mmCIF file of C-alpha atoms in Angstrom:
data_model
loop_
_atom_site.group_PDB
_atom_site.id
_atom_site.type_symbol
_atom_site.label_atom_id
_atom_site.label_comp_id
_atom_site.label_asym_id
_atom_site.label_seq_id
_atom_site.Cartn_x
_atom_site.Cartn_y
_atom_site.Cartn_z
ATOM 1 C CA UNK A 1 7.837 -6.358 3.499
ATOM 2 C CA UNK A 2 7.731 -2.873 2.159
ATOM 3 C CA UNK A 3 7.857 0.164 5.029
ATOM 4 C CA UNK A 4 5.112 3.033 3.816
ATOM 5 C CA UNK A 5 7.315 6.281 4.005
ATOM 6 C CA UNK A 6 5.338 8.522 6.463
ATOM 7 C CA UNK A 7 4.484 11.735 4.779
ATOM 8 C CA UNK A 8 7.478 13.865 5.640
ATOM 9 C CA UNK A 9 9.741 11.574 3.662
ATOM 10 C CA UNK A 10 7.526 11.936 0.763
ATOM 11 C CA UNK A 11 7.104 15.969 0.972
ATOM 12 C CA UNK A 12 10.925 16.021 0.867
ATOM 13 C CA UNK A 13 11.485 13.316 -2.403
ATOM 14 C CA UNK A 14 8.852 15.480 -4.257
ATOM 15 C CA UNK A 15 10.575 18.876 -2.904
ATOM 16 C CA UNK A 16 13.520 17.867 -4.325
ATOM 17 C CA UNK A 17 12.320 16.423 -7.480
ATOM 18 C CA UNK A 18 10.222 19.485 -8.314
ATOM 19 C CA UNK A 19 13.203 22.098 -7.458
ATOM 20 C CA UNK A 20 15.226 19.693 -9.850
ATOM 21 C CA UNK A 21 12.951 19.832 -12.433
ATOM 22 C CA UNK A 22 12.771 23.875 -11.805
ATOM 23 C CA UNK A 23 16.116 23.596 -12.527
ATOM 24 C CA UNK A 24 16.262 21.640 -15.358
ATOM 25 C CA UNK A 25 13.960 24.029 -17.177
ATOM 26 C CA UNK A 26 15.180 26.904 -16.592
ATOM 27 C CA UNK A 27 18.608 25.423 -17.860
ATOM 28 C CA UNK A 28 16.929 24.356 -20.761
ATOM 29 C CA UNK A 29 14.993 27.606 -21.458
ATOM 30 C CA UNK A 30 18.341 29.329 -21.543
ATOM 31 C CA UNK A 31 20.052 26.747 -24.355
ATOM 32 C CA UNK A 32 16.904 27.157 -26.287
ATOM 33 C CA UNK A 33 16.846 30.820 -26.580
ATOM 34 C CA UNK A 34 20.470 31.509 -26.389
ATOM 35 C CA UNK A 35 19.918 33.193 -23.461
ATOM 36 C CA UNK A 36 23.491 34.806 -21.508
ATOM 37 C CA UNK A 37 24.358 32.911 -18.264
ATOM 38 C CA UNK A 38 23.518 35.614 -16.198
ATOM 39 C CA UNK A 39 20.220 35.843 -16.919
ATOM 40 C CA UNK A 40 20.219 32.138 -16.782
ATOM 41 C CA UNK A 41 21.374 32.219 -13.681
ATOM 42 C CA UNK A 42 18.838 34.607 -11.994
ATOM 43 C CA UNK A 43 15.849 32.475 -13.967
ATOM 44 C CA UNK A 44 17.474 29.041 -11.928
ATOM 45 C CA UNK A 45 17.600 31.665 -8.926
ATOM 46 C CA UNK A 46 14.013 32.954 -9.432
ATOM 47 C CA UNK A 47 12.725 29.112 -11.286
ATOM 48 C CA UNK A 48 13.790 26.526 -9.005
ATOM 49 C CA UNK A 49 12.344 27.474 -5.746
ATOM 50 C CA UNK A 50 9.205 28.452 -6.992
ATOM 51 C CA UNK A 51 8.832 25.138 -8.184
ATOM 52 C CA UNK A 52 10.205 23.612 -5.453
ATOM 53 C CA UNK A 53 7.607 25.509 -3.088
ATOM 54 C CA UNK A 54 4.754 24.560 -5.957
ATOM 55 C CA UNK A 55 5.681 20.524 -5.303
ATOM 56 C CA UNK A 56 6.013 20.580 -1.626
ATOM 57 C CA UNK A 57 2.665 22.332 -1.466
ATOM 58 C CA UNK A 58 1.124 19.561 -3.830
ATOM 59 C CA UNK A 59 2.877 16.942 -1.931
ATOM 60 C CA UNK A 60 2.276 17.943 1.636
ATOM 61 C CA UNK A 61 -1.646 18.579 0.857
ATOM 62 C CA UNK A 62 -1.654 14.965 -1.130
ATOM 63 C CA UNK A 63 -0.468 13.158 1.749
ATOM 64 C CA UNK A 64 -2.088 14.794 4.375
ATOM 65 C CA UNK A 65 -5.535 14.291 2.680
ATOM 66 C CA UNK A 66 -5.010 11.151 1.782
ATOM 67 C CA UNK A 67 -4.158 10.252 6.069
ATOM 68 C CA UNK A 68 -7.134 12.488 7.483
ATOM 69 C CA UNK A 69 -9.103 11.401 4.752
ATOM 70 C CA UNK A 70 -8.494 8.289 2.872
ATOM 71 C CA UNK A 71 -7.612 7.424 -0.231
ATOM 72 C CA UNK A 72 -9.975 9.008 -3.257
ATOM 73 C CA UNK A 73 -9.214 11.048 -6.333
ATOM 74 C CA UNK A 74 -10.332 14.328 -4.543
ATOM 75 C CA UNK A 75 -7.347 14.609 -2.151
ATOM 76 C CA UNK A 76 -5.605 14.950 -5.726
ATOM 77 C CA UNK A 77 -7.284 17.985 -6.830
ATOM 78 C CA UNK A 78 -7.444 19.889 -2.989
ATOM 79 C CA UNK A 79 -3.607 19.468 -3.406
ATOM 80 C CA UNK A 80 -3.411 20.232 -7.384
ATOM 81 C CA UNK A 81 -5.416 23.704 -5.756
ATOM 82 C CA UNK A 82 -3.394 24.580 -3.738
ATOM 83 C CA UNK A 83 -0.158 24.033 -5.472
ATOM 84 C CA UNK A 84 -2.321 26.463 -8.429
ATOM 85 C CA UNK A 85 -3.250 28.956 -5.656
ATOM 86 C CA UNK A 86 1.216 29.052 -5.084
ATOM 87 C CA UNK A 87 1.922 29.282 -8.579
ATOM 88 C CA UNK A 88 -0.622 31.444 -9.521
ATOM 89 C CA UNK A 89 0.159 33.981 -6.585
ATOM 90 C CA UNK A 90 1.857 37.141 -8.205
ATOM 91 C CA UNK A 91 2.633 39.020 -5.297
ATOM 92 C CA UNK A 92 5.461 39.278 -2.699
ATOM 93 C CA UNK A 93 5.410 36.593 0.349
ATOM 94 C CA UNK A 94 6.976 39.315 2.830
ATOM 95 C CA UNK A 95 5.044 41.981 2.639
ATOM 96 C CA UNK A 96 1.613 40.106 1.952
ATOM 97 C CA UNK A 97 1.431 39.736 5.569
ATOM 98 C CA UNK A 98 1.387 43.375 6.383
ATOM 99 C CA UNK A 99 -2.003 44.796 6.424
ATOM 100 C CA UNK A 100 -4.304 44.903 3.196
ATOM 101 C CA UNK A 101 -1.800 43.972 0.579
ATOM 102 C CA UNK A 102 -2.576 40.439 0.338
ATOM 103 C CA UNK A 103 -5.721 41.099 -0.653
ATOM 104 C CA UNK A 104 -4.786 44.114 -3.160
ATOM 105 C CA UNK A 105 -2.587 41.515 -4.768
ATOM 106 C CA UNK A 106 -4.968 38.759 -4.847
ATOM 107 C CA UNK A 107 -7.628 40.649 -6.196
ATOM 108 C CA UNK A 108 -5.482 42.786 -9.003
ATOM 109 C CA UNK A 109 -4.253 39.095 -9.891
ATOM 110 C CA UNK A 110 -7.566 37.061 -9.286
ATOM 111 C CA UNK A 111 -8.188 35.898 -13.409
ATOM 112 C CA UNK A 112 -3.988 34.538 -13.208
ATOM 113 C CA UNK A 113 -4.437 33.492 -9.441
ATOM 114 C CA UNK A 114 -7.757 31.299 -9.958
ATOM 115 C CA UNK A 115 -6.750 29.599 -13.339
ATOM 116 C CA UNK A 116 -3.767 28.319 -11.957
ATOM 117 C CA UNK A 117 -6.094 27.189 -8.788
ATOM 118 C CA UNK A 118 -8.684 25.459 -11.062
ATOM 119 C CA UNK A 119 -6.209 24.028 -13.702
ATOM 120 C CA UNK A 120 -3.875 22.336 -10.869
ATOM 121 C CA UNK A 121 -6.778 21.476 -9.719
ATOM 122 C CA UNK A 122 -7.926 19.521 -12.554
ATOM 123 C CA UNK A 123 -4.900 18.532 -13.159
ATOM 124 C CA UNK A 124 -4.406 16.679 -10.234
ATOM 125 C CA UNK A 125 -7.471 14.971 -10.255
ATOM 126 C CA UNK A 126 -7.270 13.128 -13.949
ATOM 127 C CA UNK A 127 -3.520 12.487 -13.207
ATOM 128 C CA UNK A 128 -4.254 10.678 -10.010
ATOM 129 C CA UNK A 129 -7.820 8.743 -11.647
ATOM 130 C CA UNK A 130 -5.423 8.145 -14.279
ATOM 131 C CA UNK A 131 -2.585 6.458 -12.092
ATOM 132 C CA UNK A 132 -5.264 4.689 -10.318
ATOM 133 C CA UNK A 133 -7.122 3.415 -13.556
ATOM 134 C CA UNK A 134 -3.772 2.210 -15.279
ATOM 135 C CA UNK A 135 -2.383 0.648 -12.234
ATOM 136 C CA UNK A 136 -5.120 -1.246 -11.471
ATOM 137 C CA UNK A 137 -5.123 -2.820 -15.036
ATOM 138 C CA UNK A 138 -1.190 -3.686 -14.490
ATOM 139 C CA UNK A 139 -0.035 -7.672 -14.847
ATOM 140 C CA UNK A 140 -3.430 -7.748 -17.227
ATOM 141 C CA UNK A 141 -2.831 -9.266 -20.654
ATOM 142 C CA UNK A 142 -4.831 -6.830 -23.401
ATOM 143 C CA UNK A 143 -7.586 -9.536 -23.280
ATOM 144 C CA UNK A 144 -8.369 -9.180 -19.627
ATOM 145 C CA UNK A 145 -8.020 -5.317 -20.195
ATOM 146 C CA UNK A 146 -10.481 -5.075 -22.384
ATOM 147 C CA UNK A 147 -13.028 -7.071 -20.351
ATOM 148 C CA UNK A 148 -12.488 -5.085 -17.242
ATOM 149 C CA UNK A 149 -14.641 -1.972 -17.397
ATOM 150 C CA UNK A 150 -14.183 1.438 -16.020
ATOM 151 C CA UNK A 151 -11.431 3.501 -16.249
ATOM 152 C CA UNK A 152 -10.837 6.178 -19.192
ATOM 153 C CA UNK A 153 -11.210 3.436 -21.699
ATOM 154 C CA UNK A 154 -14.225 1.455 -21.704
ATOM 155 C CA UNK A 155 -13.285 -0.528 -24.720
ATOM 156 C CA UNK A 156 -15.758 -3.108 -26.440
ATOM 157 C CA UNK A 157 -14.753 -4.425 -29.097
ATOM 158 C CA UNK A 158 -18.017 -5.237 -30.892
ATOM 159 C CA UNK A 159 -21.280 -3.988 -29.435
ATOM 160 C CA UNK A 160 -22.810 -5.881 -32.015
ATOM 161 C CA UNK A 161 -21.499 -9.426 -32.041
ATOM 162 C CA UNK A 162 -24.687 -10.639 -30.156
ATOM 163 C CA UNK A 163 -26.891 -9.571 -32.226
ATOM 164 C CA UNK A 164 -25.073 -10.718 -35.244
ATOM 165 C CA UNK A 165 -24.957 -13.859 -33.658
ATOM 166 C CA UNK A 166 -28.326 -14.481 -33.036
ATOM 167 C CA UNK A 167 -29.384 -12.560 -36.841
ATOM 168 C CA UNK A 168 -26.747 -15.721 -38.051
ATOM 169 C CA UNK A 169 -28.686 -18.537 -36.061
ATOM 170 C CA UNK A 170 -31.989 -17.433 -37.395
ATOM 171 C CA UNK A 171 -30.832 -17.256 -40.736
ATOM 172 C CA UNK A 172 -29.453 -21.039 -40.305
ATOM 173 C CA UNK A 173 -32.667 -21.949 -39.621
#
């Protein structure tokens, strides 16, 4: 029997695997454009905890919602929200708590700040109807995918082969 990993396990494995992938394209952002180590360097510095904080946002949301709440396709887009409303944030964490500036920032920021929040949020909930569609269609042969409906693909392979049927059968007659 499988053990469910309890949601700080999973906030931590998604941490990790964002701040990797941070990481990764930062690296790969300074091969591309020949870019010195330095400044390769301080975009891994800058890079890789931003994403990290992006994915532990998206993953602590997720997995919260999905406890308190159940299990739905909107707990997907709350978290993809928030995780937008991180990245999207262009100010400076420290001093956003101090008086007015929060709001200053937000609001000289608000077209970056809510299409990051709406596209994360979309984002999140196709990706997770997705998942759900495709894994519920796993251990199907293509036959018995095609006769299931729902899902992104509602494929039918000839909306006409009834009729054409029966137009056959009358002709035979």
């Amino acid at each position: 029997m499988v053990q469910e990993e309890n949601c700080v396990e999973k906030t931590i494995k998604f941490t990790t695997l964002a701040g990797l992938s941070g990481a990764f394209y930062s690296i790969s952002l300074g091969w591309w454009f020949a870019l010195s180590r330095k400044s390769t360097i301080k975009d891994l510095a800058h890079r890789t905890p931003l994403y990290a904080l992006i994915g532990t946002t998206y993953a602590a949301t997720f997995c919260s919602l999905k406890q308190v709440r159940g299990e739905d396709i909107w707990n997907a887009g709350i978290a993809g929200a928030l995780a937008g409303a991180v990245a999207g944030y262009r100010g400076d964490f420290p001093k956003s708590f101090q008086g007015n500036f929060l709001i200053i920032s937000l609001a000289t920021n608000m077209p970056s700040f809510f299409s990051h929040v709406v596209v994360f949020g979309i984002v999140g909930a196709f990706t997770e109807f997705g998942v759900k569609d495709i894994s519920s269609k796993s251990g199907l042969s293509m036959e018995e995918r095609r006769e299931v409906r729902g899902g992104f693909f509602k494929y039918q392979r000839d909306p006409f082969e009834a009729r054409w049927k029966a137009i056959q059968e009358k002709e035979k007659h």
